[in-house]
Short mmCIF file of C-alpha atoms and ligand atoms in Angstrom, two decimals:
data_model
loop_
_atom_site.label_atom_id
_atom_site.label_comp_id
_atom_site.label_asym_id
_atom_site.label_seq_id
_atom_site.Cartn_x
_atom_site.Cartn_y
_atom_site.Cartn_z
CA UNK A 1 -5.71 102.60 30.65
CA UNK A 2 -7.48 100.81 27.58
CA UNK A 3 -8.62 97.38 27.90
CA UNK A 4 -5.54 95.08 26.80
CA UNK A 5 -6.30 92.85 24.01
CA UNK A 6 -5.92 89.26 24.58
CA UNK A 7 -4.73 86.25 22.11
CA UNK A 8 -7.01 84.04 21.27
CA UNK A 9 -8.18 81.15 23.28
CA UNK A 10 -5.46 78.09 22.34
CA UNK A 11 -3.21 79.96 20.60
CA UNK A 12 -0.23 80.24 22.27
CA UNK A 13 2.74 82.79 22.25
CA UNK A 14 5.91 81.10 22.01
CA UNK A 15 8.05 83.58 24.39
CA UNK A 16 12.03 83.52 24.26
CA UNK A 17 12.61 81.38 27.24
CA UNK A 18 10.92 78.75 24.99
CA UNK A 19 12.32 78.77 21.95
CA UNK A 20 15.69 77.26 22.36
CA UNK A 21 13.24 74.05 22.76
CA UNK A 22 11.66 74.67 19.79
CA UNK A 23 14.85 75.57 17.89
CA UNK A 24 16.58 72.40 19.22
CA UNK A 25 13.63 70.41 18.05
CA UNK A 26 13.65 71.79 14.72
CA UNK A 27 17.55 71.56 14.44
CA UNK A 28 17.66 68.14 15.31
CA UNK A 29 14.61 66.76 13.16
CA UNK A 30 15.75 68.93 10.25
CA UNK A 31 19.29 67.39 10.31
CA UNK A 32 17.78 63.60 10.18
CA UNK A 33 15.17 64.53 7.25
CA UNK A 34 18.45 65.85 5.25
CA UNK A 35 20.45 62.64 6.29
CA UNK A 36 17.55 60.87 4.64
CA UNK A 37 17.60 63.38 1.75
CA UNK A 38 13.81 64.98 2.24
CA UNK A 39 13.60 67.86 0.53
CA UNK A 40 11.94 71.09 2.11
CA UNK A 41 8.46 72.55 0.40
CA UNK A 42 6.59 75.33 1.92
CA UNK A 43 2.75 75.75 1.19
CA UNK A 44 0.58 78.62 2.05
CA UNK A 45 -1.45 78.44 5.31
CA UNK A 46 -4.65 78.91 3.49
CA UNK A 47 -6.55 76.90 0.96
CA UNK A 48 -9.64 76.95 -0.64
CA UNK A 49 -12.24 75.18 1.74
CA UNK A 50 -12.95 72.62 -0.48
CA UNK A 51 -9.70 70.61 -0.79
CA UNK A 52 -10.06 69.76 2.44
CA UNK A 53 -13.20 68.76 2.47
CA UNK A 54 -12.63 66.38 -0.09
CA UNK A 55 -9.58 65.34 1.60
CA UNK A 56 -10.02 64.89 4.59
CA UNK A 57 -13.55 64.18 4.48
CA UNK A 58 -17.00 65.61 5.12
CA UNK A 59 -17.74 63.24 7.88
CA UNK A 60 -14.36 63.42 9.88
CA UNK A 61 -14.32 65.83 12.85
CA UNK A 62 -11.87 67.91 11.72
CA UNK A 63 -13.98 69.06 8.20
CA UNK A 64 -17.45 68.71 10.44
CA UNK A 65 -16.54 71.07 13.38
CA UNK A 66 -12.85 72.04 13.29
CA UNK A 67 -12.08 74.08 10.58
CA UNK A 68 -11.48 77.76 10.52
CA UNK A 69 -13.35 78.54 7.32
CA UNK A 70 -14.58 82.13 6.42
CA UNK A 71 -15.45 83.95 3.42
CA UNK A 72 -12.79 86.53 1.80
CA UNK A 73 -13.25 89.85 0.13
CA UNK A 74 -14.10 87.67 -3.33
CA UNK A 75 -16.68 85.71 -1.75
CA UNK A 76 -14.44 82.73 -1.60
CA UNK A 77 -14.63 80.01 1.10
CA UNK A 78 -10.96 80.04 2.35
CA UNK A 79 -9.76 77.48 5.49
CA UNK A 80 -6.81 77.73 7.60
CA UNK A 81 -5.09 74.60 7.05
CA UNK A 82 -5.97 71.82 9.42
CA UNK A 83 -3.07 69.42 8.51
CA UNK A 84 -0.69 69.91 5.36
CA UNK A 85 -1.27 66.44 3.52
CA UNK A 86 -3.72 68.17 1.23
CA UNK A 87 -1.74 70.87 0.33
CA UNK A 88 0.99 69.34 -0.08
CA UNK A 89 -1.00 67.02 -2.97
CA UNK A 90 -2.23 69.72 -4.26
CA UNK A 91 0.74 71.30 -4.51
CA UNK A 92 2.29 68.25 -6.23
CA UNK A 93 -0.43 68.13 -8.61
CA UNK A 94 -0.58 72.14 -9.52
CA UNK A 95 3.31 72.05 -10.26
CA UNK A 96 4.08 69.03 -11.52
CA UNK A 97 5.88 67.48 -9.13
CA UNK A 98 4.41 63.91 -8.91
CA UNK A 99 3.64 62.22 -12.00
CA UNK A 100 6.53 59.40 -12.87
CA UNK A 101 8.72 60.87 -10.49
CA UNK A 102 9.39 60.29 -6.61
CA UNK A 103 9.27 62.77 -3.75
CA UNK A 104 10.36 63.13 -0.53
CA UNK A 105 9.85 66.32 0.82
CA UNK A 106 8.99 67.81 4.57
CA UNK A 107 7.32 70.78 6.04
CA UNK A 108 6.88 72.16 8.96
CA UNK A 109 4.60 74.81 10.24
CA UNK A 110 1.34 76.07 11.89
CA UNK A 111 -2.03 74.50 11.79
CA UNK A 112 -5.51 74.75 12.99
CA UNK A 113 -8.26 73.40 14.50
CA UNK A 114 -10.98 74.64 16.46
CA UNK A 115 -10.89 72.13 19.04
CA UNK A 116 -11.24 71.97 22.42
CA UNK A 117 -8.39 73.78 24.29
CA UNK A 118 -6.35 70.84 26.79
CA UNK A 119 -2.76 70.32 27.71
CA UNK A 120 -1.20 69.32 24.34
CA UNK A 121 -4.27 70.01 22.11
CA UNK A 122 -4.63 73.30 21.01
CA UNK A 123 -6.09 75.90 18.52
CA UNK A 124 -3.09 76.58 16.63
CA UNK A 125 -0.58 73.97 16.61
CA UNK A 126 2.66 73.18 14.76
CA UNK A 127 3.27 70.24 12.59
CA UNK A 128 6.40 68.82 10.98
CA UNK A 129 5.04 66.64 8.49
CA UNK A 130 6.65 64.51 5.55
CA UNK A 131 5.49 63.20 2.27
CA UNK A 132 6.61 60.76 -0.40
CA UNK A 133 5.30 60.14 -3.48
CA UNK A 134 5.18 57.72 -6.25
CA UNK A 135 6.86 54.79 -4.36
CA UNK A 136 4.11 52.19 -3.42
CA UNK A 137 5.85 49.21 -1.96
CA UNK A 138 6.55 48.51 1.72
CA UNK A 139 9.95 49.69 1.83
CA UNK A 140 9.13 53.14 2.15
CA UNK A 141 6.86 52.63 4.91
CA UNK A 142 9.77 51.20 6.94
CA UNK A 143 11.81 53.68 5.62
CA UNK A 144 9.66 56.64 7.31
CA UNK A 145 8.93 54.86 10.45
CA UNK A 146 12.75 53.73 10.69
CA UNK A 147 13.44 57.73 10.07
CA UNK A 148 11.02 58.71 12.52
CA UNK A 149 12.89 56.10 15.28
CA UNK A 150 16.18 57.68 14.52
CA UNK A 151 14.46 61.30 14.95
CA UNK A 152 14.08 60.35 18.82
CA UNK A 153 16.95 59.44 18.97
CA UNK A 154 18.68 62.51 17.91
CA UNK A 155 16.00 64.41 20.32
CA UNK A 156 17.05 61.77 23.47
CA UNK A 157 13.64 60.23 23.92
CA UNK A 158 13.00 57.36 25.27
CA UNK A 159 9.57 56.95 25.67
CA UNK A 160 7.56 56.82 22.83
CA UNK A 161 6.06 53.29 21.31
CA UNK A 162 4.75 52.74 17.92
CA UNK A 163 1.37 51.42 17.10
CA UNK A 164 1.35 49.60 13.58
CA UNK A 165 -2.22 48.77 11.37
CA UNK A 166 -3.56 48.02 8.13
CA UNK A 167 -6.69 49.67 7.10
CA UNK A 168 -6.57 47.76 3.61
CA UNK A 169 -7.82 49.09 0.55
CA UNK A 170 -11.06 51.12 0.11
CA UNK A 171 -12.98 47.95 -1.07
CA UNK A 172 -11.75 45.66 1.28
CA UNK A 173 -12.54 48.71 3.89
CA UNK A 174 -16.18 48.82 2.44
CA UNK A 175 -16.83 45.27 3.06
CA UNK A 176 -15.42 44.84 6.61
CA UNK A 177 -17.61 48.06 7.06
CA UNK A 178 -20.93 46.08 6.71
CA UNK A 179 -19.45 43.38 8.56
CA UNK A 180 -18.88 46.22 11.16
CA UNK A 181 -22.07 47.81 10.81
CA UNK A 182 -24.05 44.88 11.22
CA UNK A 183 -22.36 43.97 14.42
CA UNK A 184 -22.50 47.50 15.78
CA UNK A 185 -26.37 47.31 14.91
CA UNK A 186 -26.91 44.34 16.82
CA UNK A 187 -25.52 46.20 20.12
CA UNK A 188 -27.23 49.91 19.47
CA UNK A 189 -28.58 49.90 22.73
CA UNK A 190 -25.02 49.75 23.95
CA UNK A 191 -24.14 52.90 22.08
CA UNK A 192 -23.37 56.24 22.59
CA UNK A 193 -24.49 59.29 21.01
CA UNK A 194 -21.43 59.53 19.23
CA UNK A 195 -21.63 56.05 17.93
CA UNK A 196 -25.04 56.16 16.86
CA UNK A 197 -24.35 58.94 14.84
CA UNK A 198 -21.37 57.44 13.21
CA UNK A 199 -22.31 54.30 12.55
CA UNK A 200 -24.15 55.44 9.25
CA UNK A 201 -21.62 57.87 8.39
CA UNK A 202 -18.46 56.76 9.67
CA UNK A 203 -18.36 53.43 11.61
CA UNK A 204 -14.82 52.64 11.52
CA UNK A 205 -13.99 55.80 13.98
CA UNK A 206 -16.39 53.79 16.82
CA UNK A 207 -13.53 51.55 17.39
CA UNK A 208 -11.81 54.85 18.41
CA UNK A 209 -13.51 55.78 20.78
CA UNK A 210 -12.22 56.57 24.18
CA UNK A 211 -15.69 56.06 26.11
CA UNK A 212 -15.06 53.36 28.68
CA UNK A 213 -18.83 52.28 28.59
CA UNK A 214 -18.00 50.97 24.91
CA UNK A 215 -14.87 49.64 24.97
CA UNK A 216 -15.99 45.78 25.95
CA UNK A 217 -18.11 46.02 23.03
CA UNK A 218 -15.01 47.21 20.60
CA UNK A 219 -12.92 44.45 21.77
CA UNK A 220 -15.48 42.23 20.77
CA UNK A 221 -16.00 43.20 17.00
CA UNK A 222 -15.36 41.76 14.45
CA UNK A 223 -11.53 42.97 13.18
CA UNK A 224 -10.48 44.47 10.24
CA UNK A 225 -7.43 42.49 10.07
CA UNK A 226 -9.35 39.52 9.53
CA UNK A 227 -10.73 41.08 6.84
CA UNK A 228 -7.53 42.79 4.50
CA UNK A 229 -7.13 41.83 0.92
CA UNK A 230 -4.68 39.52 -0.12
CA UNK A 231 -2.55 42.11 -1.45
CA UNK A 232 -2.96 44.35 1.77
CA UNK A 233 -2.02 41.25 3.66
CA UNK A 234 0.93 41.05 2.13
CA UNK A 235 2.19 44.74 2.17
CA UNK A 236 1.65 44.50 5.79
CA UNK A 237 3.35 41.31 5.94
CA UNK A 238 6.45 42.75 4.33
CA UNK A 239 6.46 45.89 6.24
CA UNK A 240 6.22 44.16 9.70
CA UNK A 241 9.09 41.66 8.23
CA UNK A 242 11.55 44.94 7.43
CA UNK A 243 10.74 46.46 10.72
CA UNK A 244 11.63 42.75 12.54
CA UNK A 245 14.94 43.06 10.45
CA UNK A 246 16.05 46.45 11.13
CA UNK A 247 15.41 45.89 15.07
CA UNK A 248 12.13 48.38 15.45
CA UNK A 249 9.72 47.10 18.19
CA UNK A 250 6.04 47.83 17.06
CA UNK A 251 2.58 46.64 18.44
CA UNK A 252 0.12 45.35 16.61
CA UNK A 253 -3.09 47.68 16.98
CA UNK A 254 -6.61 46.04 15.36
CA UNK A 255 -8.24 49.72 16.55
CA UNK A 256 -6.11 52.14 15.11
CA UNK A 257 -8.06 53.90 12.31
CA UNK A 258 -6.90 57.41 12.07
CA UNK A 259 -9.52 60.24 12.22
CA UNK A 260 -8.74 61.57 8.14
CA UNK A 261 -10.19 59.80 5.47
CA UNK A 262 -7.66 59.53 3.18
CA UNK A 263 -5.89 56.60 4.42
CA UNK A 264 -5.41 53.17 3.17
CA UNK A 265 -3.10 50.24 4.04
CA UNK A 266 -0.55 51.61 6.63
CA UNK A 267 -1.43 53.25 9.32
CA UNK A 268 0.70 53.93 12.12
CA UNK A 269 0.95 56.63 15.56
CA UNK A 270 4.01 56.80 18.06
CA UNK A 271 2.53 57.37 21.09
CA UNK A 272 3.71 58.10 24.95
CA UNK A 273 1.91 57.17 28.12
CA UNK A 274 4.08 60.54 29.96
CA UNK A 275 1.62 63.43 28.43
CA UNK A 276 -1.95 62.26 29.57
CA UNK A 277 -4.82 62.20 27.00
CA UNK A 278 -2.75 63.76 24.19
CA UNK A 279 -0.20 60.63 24.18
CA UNK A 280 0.00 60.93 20.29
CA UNK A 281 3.18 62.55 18.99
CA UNK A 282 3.47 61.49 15.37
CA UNK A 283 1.30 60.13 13.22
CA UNK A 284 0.43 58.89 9.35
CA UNK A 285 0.41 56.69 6.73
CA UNK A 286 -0.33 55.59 3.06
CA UNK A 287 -3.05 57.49 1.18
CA UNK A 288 -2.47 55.72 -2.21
CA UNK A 289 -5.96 57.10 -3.95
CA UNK A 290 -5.64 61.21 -2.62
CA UNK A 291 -3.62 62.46 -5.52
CA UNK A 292 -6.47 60.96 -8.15
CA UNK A 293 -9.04 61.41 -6.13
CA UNK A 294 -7.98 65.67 -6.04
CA UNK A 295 -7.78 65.35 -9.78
CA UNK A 296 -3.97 64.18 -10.65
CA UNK A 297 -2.80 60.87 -12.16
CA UNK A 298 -2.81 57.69 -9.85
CA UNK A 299 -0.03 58.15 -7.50
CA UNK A 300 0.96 55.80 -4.20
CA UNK A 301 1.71 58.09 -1.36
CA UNK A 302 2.72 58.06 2.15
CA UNK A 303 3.45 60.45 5.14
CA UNK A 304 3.32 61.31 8.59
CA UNK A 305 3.00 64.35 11.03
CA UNK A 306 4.19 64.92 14.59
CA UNK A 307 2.94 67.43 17.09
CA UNK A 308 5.85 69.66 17.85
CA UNK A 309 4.10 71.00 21.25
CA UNK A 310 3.35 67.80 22.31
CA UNK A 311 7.44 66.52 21.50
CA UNK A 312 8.40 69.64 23.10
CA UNK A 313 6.07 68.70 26.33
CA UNK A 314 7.59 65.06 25.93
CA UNK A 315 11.09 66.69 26.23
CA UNK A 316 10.72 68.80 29.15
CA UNK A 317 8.97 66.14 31.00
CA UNK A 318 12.13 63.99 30.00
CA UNK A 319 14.44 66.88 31.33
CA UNK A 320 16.29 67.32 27.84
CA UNK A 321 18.78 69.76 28.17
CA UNK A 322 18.64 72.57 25.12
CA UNK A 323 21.64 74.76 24.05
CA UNK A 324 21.78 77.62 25.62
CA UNK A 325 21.15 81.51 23.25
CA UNK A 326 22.86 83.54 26.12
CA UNK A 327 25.42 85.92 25.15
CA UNK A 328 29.46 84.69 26.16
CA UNK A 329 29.74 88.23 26.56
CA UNK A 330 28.52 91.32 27.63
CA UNK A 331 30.18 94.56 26.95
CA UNK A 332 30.19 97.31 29.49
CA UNK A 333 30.69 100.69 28.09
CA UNK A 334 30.89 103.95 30.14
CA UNK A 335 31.12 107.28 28.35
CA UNK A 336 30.69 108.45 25.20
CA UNK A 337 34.10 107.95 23.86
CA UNK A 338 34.03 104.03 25.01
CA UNK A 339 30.37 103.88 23.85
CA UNK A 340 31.71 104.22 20.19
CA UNK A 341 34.55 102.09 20.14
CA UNK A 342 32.21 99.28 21.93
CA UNK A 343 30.37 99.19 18.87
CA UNK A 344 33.22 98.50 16.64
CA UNK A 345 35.06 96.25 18.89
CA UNK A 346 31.95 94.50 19.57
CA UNK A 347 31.74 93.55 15.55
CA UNK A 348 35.42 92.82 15.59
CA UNK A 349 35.20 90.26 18.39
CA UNK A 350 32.26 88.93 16.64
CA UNK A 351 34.22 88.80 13.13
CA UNK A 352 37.68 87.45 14.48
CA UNK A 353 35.46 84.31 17.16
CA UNK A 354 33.12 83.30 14.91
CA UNK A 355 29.88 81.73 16.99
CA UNK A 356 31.10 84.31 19.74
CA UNK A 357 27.79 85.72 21.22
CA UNK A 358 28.50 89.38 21.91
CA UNK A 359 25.79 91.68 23.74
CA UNK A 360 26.96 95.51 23.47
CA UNK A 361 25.05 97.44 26.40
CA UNK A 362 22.44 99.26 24.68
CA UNK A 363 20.76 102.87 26.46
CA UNK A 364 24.02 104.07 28.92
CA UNK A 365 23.78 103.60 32.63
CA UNK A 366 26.44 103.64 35.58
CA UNK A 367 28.80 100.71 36.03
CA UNK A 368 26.65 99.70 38.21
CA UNK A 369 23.51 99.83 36.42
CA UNK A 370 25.39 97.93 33.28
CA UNK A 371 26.58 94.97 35.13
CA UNK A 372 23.53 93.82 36.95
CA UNK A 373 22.45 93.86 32.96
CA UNK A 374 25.28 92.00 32.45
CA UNK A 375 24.30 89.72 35.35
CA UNK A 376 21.01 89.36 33.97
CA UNK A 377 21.66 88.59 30.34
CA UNK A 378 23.34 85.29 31.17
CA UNK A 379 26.54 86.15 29.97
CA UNK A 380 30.07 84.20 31.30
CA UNK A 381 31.86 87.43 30.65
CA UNK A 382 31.94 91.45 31.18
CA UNK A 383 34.00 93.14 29.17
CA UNK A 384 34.52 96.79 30.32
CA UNK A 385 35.35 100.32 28.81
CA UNK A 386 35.57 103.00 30.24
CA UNK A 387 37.89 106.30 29.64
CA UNK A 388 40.40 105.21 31.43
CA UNK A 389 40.66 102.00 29.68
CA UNK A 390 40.68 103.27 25.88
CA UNK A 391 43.37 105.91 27.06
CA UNK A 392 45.72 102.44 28.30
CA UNK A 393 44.46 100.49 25.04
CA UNK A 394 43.01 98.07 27.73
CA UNK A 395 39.78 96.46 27.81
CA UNK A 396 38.66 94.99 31.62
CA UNK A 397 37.68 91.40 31.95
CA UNK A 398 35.38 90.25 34.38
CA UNK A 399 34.02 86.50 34.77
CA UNK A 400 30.16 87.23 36.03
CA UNK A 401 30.42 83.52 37.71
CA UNK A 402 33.48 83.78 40.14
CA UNK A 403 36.54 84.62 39.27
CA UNK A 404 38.96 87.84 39.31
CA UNK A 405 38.53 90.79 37.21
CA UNK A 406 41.77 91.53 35.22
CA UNK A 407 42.80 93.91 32.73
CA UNK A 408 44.28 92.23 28.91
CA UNK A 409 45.76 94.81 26.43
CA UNK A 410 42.71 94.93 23.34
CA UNK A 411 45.47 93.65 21.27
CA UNK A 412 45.64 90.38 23.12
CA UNK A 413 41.81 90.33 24.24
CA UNK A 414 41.07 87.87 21.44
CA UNK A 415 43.55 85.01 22.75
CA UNK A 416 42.97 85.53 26.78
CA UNK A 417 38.97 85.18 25.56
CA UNK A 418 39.13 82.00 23.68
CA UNK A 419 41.36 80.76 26.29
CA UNK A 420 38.88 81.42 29.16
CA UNK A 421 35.84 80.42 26.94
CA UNK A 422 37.33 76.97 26.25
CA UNK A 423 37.90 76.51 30.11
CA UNK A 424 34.23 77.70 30.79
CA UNK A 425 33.11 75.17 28.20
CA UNK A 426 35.26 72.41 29.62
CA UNK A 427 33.72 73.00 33.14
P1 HAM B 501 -3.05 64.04 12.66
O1 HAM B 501 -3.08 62.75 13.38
O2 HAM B 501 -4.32 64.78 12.54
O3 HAM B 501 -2.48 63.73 11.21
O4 HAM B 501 -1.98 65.01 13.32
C1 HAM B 501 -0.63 64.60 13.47
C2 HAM B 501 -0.10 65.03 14.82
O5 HAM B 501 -0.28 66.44 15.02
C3 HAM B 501 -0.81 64.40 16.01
O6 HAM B 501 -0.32 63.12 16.27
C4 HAM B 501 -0.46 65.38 17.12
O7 HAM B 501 0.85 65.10 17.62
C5 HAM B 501 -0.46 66.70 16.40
N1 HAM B 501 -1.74 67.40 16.63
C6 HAM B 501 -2.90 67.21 15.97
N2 HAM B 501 -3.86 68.03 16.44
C7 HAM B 501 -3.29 68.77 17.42
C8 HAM B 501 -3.75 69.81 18.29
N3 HAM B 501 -5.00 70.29 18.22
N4 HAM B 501 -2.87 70.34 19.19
C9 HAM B 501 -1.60 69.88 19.26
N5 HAM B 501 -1.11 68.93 18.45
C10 HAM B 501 -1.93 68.36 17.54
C11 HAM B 501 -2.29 64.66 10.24
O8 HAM B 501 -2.37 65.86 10.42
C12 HAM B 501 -1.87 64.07 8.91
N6 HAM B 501 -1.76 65.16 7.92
C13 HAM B 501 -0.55 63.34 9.05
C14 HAM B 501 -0.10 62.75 7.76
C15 HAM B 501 0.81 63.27 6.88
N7 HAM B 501 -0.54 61.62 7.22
C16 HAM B 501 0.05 61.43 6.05
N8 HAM B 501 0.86 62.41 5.83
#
């Protein structure tokens, strides 16, 4: 036998037993973004390297050692998208969808990074993200975080708690940055490799680090908070004000920074302690200078992502129940005469009890053979057909969890099945 060919390392198959999570997920979040009338866009999974390099940021990890950036057949540097901010800007700049008007839109899809493979952090991950442009004030800021609340809600978790910062604007970022640096550069001995490195390219991402040798000296620096802008101070002011109004319970985090570039003011993360390291199930906020900075008109903006392996994780651990894909029925056919008319009364059931989930045996087999399918396809029901059946204009009814087999003429078969459905369901 030939070597089998294996997927690659973090990027996981998503098999069938798994995907009524997924599709409950999706279901669930999809029906809250429509309640808040977010409006679907889909983007293409590559880019040109270079948007998100100026997006993101040369110096963040993601754009330093993440991305999955090759050359194509035109000698073009192409990346598979890290995150979907930037293409979604891009988007909205390419067909004008953002100047003088306002967006909300979602998207949801695959995404990768070449990072370290760990429970909830892998190579290819899936995102549903949202976006708004155009609208600058604090309102929408509660608006998405109040949107994400009521998106747990609909999922039935419990535990997830939101962190809430300002990073200010990108002046009022550049001067607490000195401020920053010059503490940090009073303690170098005290740093790590990491740190040293960052602090000339990126100091703000030291206060996120996880390294417990540093973290006395992070809670000790000097905070950004004490350092906003007056009008900064105020957005944030107002947004913690709506979020005290509508009833949303937030903590203040100093240290939360975010690891893209592109953000400014707002920044916020829902977080859970239940999944280990990769606690971090959503996360965003305001990027008011991307859209200019990639070459459209000035443009507030504001968005969020969240991890759907890591909600998924967050569910199971929470023992969320998903709806069940198994057939209600499964119909037994023996012969070649009851092999045919299985097919169309298969459709028929399926056309007269709409939702009815109807699995015709496929490839023959004995009686026997066809209801340990039966057994194992999940199904409440077996219908069966055989010669002798079709000849009476019967079809057999068996209930594959207890119960008597009986026979119902096929005229009736539709009423005795809703009837025992209904009972199954109110069990
Ligand atoms: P992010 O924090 O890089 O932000 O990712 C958002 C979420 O995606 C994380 O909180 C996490 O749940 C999930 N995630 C990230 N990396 C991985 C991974 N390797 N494996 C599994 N899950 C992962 C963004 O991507 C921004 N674009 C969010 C945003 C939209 N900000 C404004 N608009």
């Amino acid at each position: 036998m030939a070597n089998s060919i294996q997927a690659i390392r973090g990027m996981n198959d998503i098999l069938p037993d798994q995907t009524p999570a997924w599709q409950y997920l999706e279901d669930r979040v999809r029906g809250v973004l429509h309640a808040y009338g977010y409006r679907e866009i889909r983007l293409p999974i590559l880019e040109k390297t270079e948007l998100f390099q100026r997006s993101i940021g040369e110096v963040t990890d993601i754009v330093e050692k993440e991305m999955y950036s090759f050359e194509d057949r035109n000698g073009d540097s192409l990346t598979l998208r890290p995150e979907g901010t930037a293409g979604c800007v891009r988007a909205g700049i390419e067909q004008g969808l953002l100047y003088n008007q306002q967006q909300r839109l979602w998207y949801m899809g695959p995404m990768f990074r070449h990072e370290r493979p760990q429970k909830g952090r892998y190579r290819q991950f899936h995102q549903i993200g949202v976006e708004v442009f155009g609208m600058a004030g604090p309102d929408i800021d509660a608006e998405l975080i109040l949107m994400t609340a009521r998106m747990w809600r609909a999922l039935g978790l419990t535990d997830v708690s939101l962190q809430l910062n300002s990073l200010g604007t990108p002046e009022a970022r550049g001067r607490y940055r000195e401020i920053l640096v010059a503490y940090l550069g009073q303690h170098r001995a005290a740093l790590d490799e990491d740190s040293l490195r960052r602090l000339d390219t990126n100091p703000l991402r030291i206060l996120d680090s996880k390294n417990p040798a540093m973290q006395a000296l992070i809670e000790a620096a000097p905070r950004l908070s004490d350092h906003l802008d007056e009008e900064s101070r105020q957005h944030f002011a107002r947004l913690c004000a709506l979020l005290d109004a509508a009833g949303l319970a937030y903590e203040l985090n100093p240290r939360l920074v975010r690891g893209l570039d592109y953000y400014g003011r707002t920044v916020f993360e829902w977080v859970t302690t239940r999944l280990g390291a990769q606690g971090t199930v959503c996360a965003g906020g305001r990027y008011d200078g991307l859209v200019e900075f990639l070459g459209g008109r000035p443009t507030p903006a504001v968005g969020f992502a969240m991890g759907i392996e890591r909600l998924i994780a967050l569910l199971e651990e929470t023992g969320v129940s998903f709806p069940s894909p198994d057939p209600h029925v499964y119909l037994v056919t023996v012969g070649e005469r009851a092999e045919a008319h299985g097919l169309v009364l298969a459709d028929r059931l399926r056309d007269q009890l709409p939702g009815l989930r109807v699995l015709l045996n496929g490839g023959g087999g004995s009686f026997k053979n066809q209801f340990k399918r039966a057994d194992k396809s999940g199904a409440q029901l077996a219908l069966v057909l055989g010669d002798s059946e079709l000849d009476a204009g019967q079809v057999g009814l068996k209930p594959l969890r207890g119960g008597d087999q009986e026979t119902v003429a096929e005229a009736e078969l539709v009423a005795r099945l809703q009837g025992l459905l209904a009972a199954h369901a109110g069990q």
